[in-house]
Coordinates of C-alpha atoms and ligand atoms in Angstrom, one line a residue:
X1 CA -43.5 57.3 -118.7
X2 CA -47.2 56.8 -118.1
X3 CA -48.5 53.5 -117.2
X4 CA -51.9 52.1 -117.3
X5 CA -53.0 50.2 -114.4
X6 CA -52.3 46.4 -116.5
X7 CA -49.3 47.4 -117.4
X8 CA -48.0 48.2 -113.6
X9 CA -49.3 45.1 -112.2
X10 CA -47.9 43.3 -115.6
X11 CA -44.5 44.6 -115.1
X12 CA -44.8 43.8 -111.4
X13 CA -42.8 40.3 -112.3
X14 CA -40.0 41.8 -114.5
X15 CA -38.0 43.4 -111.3
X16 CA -34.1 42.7 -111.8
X17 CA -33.4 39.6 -111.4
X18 CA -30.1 39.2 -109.2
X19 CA -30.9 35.8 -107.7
X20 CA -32.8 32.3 -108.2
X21 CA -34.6 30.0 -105.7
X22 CA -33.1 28.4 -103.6
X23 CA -30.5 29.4 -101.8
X24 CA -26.7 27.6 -103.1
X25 CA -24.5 27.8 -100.5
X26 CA -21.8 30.7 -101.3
X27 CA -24.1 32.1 -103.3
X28 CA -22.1 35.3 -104.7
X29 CA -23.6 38.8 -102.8
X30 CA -22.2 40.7 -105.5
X31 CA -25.0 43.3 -107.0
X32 CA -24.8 44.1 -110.3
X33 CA -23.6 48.0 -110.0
X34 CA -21.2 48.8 -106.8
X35 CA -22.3 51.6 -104.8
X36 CA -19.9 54.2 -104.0
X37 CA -18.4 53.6 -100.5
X38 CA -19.2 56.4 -98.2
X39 CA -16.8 58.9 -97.8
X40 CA -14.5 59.0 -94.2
X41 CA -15.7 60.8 -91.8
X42 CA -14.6 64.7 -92.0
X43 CA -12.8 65.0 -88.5
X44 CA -15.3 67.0 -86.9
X45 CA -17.3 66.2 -83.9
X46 CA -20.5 63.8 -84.5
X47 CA -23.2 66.1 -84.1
X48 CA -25.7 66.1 -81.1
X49 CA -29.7 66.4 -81.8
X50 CA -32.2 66.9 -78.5
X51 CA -35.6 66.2 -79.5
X52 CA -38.6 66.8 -76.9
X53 CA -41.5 64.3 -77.5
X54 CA -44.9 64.4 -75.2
X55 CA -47.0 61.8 -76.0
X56 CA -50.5 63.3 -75.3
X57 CA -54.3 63.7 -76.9
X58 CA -54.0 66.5 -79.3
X59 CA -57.7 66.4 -80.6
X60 CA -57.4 67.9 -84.1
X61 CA -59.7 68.4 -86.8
X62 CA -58.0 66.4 -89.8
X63 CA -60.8 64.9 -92.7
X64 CA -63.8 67.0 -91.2
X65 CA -64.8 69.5 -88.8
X66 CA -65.0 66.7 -86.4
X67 CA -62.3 67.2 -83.2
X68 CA -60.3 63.5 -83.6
X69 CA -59.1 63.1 -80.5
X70 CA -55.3 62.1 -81.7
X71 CA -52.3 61.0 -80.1
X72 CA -49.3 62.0 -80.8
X73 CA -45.8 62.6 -80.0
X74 CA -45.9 66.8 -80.9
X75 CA -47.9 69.6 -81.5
X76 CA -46.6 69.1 -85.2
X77 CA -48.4 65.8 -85.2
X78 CA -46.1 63.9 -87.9
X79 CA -42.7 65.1 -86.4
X80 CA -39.6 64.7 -88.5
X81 CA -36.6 64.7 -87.1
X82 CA -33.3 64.9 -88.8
X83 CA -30.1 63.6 -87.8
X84 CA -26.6 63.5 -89.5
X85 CA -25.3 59.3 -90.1
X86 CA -22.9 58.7 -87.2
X87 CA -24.6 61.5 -85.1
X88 CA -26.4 61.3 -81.6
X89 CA -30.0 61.8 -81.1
X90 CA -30.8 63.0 -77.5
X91 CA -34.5 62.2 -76.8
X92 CA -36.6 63.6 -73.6
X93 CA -39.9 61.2 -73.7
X94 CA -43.1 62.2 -71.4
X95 CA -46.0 60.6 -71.5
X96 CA -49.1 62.6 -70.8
X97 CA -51.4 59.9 -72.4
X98 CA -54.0 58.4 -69.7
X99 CA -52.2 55.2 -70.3
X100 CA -49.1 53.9 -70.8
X101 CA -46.1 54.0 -73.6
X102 CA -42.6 53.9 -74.9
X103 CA -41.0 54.6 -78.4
X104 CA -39.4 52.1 -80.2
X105 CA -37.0 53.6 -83.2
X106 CA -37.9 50.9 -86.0
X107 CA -34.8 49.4 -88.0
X108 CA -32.4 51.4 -85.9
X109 CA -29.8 49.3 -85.0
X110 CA -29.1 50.7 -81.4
X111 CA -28.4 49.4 -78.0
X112 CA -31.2 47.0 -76.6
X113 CA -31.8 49.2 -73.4
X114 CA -32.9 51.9 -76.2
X115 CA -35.1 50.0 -78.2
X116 CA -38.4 50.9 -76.4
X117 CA -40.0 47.5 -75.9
X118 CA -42.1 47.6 -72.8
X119 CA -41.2 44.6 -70.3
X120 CA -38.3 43.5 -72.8
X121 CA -36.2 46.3 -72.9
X122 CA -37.2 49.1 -70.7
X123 CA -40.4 49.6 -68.0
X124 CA -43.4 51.5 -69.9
X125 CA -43.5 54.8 -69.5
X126 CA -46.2 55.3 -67.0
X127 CA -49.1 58.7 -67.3
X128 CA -47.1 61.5 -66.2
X129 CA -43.4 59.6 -66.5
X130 CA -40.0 60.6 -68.4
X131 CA -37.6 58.1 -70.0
X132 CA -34.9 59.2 -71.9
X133 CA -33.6 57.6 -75.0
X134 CA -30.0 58.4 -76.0
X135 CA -28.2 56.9 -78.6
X136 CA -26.2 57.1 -81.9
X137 CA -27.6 56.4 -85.8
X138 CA -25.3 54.2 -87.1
X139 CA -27.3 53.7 -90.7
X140 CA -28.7 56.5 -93.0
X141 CA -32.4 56.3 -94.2
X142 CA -35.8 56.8 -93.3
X143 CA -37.1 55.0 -89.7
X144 CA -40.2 55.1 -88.0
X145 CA -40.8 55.6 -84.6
X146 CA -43.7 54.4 -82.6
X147 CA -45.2 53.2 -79.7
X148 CA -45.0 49.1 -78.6
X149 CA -47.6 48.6 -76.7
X150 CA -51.3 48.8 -77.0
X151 CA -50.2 50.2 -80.9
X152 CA -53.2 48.8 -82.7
X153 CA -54.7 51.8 -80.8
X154 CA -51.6 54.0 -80.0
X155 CA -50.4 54.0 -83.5
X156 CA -53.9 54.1 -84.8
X157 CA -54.6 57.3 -83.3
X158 CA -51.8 58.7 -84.6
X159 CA -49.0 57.9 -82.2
X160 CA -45.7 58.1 -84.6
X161 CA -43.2 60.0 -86.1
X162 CA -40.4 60.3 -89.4
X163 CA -36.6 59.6 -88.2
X164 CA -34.6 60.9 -91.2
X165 CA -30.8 59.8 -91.0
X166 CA -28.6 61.8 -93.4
X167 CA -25.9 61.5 -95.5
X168 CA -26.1 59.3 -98.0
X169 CA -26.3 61.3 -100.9
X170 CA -23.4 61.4 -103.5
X171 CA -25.8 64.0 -105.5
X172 CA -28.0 66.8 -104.0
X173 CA -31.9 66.5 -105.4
X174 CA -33.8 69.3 -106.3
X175 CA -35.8 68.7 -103.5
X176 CA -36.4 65.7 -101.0
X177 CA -40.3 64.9 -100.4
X178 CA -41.6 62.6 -97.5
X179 CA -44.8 60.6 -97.8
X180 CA -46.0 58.9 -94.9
X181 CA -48.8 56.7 -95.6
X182 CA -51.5 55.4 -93.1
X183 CA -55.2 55.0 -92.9
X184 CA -57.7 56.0 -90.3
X185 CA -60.2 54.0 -88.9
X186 CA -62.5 57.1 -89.0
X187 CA -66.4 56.6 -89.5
X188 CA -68.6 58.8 -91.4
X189 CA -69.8 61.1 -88.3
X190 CA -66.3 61.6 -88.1
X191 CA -65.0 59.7 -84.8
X192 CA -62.9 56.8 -84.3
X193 CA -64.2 53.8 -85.1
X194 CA -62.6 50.1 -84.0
X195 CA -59.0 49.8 -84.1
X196 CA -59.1 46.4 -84.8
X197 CA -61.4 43.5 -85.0
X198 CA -62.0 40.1 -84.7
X199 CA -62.6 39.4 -88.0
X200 CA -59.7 41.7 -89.4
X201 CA -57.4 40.7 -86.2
X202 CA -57.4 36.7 -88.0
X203 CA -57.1 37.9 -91.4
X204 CA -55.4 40.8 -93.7
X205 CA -56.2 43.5 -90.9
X206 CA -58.5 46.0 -89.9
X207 CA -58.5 48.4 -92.8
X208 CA -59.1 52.2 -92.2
X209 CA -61.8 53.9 -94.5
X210 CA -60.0 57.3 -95.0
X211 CA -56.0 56.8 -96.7
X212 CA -54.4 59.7 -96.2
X213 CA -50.1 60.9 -96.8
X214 CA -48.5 62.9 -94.1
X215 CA -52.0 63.0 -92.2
X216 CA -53.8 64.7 -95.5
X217 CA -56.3 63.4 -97.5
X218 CA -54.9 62.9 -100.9
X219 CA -52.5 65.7 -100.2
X220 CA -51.1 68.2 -103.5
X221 CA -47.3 68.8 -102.9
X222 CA -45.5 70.9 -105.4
X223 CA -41.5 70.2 -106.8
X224 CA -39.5 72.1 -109.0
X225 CA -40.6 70.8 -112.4
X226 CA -38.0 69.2 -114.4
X227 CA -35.6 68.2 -111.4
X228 CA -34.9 65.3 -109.8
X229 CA -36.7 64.3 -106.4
X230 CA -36.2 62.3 -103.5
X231 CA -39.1 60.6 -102.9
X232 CA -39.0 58.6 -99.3
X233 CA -42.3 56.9 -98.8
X234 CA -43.1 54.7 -95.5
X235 CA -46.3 52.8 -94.5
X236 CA -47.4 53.6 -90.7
X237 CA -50.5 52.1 -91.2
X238 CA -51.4 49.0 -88.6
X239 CA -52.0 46.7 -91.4
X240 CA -52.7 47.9 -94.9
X241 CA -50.4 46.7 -97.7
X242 CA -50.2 49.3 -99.7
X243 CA -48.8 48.8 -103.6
X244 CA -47.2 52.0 -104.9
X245 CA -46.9 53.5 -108.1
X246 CA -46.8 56.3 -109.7
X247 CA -47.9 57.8 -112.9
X248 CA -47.0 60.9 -114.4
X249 CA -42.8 60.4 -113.9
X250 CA -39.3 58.3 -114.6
X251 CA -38.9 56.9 -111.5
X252 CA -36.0 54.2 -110.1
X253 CA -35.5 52.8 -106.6
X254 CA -32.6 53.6 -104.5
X255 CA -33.2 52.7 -101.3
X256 CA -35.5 49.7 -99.3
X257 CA -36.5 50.4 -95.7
X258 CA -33.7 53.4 -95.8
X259 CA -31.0 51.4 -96.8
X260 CA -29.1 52.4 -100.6
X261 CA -29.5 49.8 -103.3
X262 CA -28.2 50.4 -107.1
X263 CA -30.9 52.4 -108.9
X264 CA -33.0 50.2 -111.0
X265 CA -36.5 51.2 -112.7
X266 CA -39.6 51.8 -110.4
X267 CA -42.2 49.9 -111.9
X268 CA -44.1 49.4 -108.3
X269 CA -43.3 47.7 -105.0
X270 CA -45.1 46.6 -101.9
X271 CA -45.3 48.1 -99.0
X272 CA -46.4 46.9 -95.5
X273 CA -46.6 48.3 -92.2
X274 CA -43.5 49.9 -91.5
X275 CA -41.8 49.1 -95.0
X276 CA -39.9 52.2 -96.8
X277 CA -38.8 52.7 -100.4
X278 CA -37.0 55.6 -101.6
X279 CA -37.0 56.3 -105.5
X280 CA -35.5 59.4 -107.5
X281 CA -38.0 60.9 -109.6
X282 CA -37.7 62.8 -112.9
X283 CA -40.1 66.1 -112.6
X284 CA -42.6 65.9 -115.6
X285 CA -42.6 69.9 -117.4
X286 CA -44.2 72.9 -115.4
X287 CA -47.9 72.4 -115.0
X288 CA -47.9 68.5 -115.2
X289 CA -48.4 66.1 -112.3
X290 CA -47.7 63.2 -110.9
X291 CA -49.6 60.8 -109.0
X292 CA -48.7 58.2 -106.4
X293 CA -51.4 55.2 -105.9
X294 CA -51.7 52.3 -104.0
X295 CA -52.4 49.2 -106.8
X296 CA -53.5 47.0 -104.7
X297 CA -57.3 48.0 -104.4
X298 CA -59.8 47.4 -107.1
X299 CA -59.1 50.4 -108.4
X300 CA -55.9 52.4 -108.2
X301 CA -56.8 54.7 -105.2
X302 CA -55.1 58.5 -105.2
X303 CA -52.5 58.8 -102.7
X304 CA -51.0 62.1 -103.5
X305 CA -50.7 64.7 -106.0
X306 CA -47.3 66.2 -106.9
X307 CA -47.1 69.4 -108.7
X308 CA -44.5 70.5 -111.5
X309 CA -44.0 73.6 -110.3
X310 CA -41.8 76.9 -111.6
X311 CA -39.8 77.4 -114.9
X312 CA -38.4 74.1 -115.3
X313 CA -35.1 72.7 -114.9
X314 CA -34.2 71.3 -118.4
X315 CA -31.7 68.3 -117.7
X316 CA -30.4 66.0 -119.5
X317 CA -31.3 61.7 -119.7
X318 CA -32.6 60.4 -116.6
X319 CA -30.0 58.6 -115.0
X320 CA -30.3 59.1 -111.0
X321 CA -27.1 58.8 -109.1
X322 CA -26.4 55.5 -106.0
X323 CA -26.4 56.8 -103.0
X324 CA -23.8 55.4 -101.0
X325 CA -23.5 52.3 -99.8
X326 CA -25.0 50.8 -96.3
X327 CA -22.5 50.4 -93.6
X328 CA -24.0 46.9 -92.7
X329 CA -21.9 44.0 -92.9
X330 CA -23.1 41.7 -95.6
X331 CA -23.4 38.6 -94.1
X332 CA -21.0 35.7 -95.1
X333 CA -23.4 32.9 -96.1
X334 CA -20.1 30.2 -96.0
X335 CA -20.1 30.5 -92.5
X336 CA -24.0 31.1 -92.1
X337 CA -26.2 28.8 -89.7
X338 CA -29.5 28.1 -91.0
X339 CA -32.9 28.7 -89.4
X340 CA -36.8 27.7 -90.8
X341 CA -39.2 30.3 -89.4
X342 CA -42.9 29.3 -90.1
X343 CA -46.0 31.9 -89.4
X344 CA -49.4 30.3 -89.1
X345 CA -52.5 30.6 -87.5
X346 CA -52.5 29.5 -84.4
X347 CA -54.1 25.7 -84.3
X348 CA -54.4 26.0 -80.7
X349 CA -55.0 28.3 -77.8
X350 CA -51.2 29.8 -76.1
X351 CA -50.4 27.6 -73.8
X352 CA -51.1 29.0 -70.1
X353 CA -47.8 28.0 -68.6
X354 CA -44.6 29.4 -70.3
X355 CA -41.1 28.9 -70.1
X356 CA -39.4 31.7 -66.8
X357 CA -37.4 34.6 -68.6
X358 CA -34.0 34.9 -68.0
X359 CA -35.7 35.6 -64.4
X360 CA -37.3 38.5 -65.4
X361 CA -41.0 38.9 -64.5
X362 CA -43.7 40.5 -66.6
X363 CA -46.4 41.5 -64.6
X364 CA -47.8 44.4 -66.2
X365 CA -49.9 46.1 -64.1
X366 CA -53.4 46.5 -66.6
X367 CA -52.4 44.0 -69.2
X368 CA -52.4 46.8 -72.0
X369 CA -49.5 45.1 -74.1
X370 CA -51.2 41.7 -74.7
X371 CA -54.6 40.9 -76.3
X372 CA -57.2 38.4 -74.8
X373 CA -57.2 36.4 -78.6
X374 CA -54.4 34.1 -80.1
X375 CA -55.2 34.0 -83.8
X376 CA -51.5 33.2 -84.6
X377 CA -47.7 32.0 -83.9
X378 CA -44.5 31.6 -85.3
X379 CA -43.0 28.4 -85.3
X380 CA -46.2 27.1 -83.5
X381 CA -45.3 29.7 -80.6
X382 CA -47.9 32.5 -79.9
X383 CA -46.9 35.6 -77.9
X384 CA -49.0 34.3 -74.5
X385 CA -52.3 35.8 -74.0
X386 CA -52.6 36.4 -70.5
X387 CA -52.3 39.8 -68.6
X388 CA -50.5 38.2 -65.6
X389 CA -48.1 35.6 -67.3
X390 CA -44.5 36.1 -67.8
X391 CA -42.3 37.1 -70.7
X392 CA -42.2 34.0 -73.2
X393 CA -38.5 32.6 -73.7
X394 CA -37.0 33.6 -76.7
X395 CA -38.0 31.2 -79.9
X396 CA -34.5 31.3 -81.2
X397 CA -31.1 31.9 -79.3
X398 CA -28.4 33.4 -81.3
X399 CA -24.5 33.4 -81.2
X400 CA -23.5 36.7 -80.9
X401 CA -21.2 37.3 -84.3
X402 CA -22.7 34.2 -86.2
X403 CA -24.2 34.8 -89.5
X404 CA -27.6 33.3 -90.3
X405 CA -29.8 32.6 -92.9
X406 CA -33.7 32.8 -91.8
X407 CA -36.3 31.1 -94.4
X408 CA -39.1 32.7 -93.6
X409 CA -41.9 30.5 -94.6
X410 CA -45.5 31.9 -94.5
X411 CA -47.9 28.9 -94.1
X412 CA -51.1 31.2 -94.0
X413 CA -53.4 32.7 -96.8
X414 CA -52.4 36.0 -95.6
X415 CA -49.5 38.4 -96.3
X416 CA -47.1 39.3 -93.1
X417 CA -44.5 42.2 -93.1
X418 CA -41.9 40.5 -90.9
X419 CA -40.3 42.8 -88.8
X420 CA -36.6 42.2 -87.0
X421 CA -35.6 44.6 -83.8
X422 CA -31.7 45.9 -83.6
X423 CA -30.6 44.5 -87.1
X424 CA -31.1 44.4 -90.7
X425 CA -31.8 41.5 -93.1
X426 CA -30.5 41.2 -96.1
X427 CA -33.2 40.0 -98.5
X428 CA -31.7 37.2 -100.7
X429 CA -34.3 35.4 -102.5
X430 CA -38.1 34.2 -102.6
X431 CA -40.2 30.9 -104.2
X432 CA -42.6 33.4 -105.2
X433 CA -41.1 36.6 -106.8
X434 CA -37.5 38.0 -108.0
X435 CA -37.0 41.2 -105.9
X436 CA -33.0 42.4 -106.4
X437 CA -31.1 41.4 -103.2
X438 CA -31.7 44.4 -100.5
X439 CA -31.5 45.3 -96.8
X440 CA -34.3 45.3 -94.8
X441 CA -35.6 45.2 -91.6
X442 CA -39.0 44.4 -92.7
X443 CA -40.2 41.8 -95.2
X444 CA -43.2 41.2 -96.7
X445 CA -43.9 37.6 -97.2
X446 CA -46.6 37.2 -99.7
X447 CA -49.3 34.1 -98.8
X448 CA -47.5 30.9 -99.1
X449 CA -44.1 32.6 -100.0
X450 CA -41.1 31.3 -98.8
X451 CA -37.9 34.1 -98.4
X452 CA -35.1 33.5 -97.0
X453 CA -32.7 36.9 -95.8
X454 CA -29.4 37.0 -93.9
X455 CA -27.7 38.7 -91.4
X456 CA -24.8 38.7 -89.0
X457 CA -26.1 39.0 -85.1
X458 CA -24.1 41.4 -84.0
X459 CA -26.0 43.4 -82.0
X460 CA -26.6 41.6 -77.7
X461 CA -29.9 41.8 -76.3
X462 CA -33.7 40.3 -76.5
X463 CA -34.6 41.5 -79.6
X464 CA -38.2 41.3 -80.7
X465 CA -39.1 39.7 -83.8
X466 CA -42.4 40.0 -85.1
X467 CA -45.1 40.2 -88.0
X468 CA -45.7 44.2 -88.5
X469 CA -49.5 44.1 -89.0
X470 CA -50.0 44.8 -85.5
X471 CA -53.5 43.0 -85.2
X472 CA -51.2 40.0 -85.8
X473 CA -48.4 40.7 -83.4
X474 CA -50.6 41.2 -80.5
X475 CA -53.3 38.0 -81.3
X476 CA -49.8 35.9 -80.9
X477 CA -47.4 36.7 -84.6
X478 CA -44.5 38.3 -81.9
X479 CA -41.6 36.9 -80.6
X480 CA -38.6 37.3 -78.8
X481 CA -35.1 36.2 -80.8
X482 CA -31.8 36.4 -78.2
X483 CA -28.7 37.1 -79.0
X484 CA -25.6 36.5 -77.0
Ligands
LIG501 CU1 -42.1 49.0 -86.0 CU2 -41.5 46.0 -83.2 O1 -41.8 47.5 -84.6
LIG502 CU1 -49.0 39.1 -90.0

């Protein structure tokens, strides 16, 4: 299948359809296609995984002969690591950057105490301190992990890695291929330029001026021509919405932000900040390529090359197999309380006094996880402003165990990837597009798009909830959501 550049952005409408606008009450949550239900566990032990991760300045010579002085979590600078669904993941953290940090594990759904929010969940992890995260994958899929505080900069210089949960596949592929796409804010003498500015900070972001997959430049990987590939891709970028597709292969979709949904044809898909989309791809002959671009540029820009390489497999019709189904509950919306959630600009400065904490203080000692500009809020909230202010109370308090339905309403111009901590949403509808019904812990709200997801809040704790272009969480588009 080759598709001109119209045609993707033609097709972009003509995604299944499983769902209208708006919501009926006991709406069915039936997909079209079941997905196999995983296998039981096999008896044996869950296995353990120890990771080592030393945040530190690793300058490296990436898109020039230029040192960039990056941070990052490992000498490999993009670490992967692998654990088996169900398994533990064991994780000594040091910080040898001159400031301070923490990992959070994005759209794991773990205990709060491991979710690596500084001030909300755990201390930051001074210069020269440990903390140890410990705690078991209950999902399969791709994750990111990455720092939560000062990220426009931490993550911007790198600061991140892959978390790969496995065993979800009812099929092996001929080979499993990770794309991990993120710009650099990298200026033509080679050195760092601003990781965020006013005038990006209020409106679709700072955008890098180098794009780059797994920390390449438009990077050539090679597959076994004729098979069938996993593809994961995931957006680490700060802010860029990136619009995949592909030319040069069959493609179909099997999996949004890590979790399984039933294979349907890739035509292209949207991805913010932290978003993931998994597809199976049919190998095009030995010697042939395919390309993967982000559409949503003037013109297609080239992401990364992937070779047809060796004899060939010859196989038969394309017809990629469901991976196994999520283990998250589906919500049941008969019993689901309904919540409006609006993101805007912020019409007036945070206010200077804000609501005591559960009696928790913040009182971070340099002010490094809050900006000195409110450009925006959520439900006419902004994160407060001030280095020496207190945690703001939580926007919404949940019932622990209560299903609800959020519509997420974007009142701005702008698009916001809308990003939940310690629980997935499933994506049921939008006034704008028709995207099949999915899990996600991210969603992209287009400008003026109204979506509204589910999701049972099952999981205690202050959990942040925020937009995921990080310019706008830290100028006020962050919030805290409780659930007890
Ligand atoms: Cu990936 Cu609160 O973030
Ligand atoms: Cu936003």
């Amino acid at each position: 299948m080759q598709f001109t550049r119209r045609k993707i952005i033609g097709l972009g409408a003509a995604l299944v359809t499983l769902s209208s606008y708006p919501l009926l009450a006991g709406q069915s949550l039936s997909t079209s296609r079941p997905l196999p239900p995983r296998r039981k566990p096999s008896g044996t032990a869950p296995s353990i995984v120890n990771a080592t991760l030393r945040a530190a300045v690793r300058p490296t010579k990436l898109f020039s002969d230029t040192l960039l002085p990056l941070w990052t979590y490992h000498d490999d600078i993009l670490p992967v690591i692998r654990v088996s669904k169900g398994g533990r993941l064991r994780t000594a953290f040091r910080n040898d950057l001159p400031e301070h940090s923490s990992i959070h594990w994005h759209g794991i759904r773990l205990p709060n105490d491991m979710d690596g929010v500084p001030y909300v969940t755990q201390q930051p992890t001074p210069p020269g301190g440990e903390f140890v995260y410990d705690f078991t994958v209950p999902d399969t899929g791709l994750f990111p992990f990455h720092s939560h505080c000062n990220t426009a900069e931490q993550l911007g210089r790198g600061l991140a890695g892959a978390l790969i949960v496995t065993g979800d596949e009812t099929k092996f592929y001929d080979a499993d291929l990770l794309c991990v796409i993120k710009d650099w804010r990298v200026g033509s003498g080679g050195h760092f330029t601003a990781f965020s500015n006013d005038r990006g900070a209020a409106r679709a972001g700072t955008f890098g001026a180098v794009r780059s997959v797994n920390y390449q430049h438009i990077p050539v990987m090679e597959a076994p021509a004729g098979g069938d590939v996993r593809l994961r891709l995931m957006n680490i970028d700060n802010s860029r919405v990136n619009q995949i597709g592909l030319e040069g292969a069959e493609a179909a979709v099997i999996a949004t932000d890590g979790q399984a949904i039933a294979p349907f044809p890739f035509e292209t898909w949207r991805l913010g900040s932290a978003m993931r989309l998994d597809l199976c791809i049919r190998m095009p002959a030995p010697g042939h390529e395919v390309n993967i671009f982000d559409y949503f540029a003037p013109e297609p820009v080239l992401l990364a090359t992937i070779k047809a390489a060796g004899d060939g497999f010859v196989r038969s019709d394309f017809n990629p197999a469901p991976l196994y189904a999520a283990d998250i509950t589906e919500p049941d919306l008969s019993t689901a309380i309904y919540k409006r959630i609006e993101f805007s600009s912020a019409a007036v400065p945070s206010p200077r006094s804000v609501k005591l904490f559960n009696g928790k203080i913040f009182d971070p000692m340099d002010g490094l996880c809050l900006s000195d500009k409110t450009f925006w809020a959520i439900n006419k909230t902004t994160w407060p402003e001030d280095g020496h202010q207190r945690l703001p109370a939580p926007i919404l308090n949940l019932k622990k165990d209560q299903t609800y339905v959020f519509e997420l309403v974007n009142a701005t111009p702008h698009m916001h990837p809308i990003h939940i901590h310690g629980h997935t949403f499933l994506y049921l509808n939008s006034n704008k597009q028709s995207l099949p019904k999915h899990f996600a812990d991210t969603v992209l709200l287009k400008p003026k798009e109204r979506i509204h997801v589910a999701f049972k809040a099952d999981n205690p704790g202050d959990w942040m909830f925020h937009c995921h272009i990080i310019e706008h969480a830290e100028t006020g588009m962050m919030s805290i959501l409780r659930v007890a």
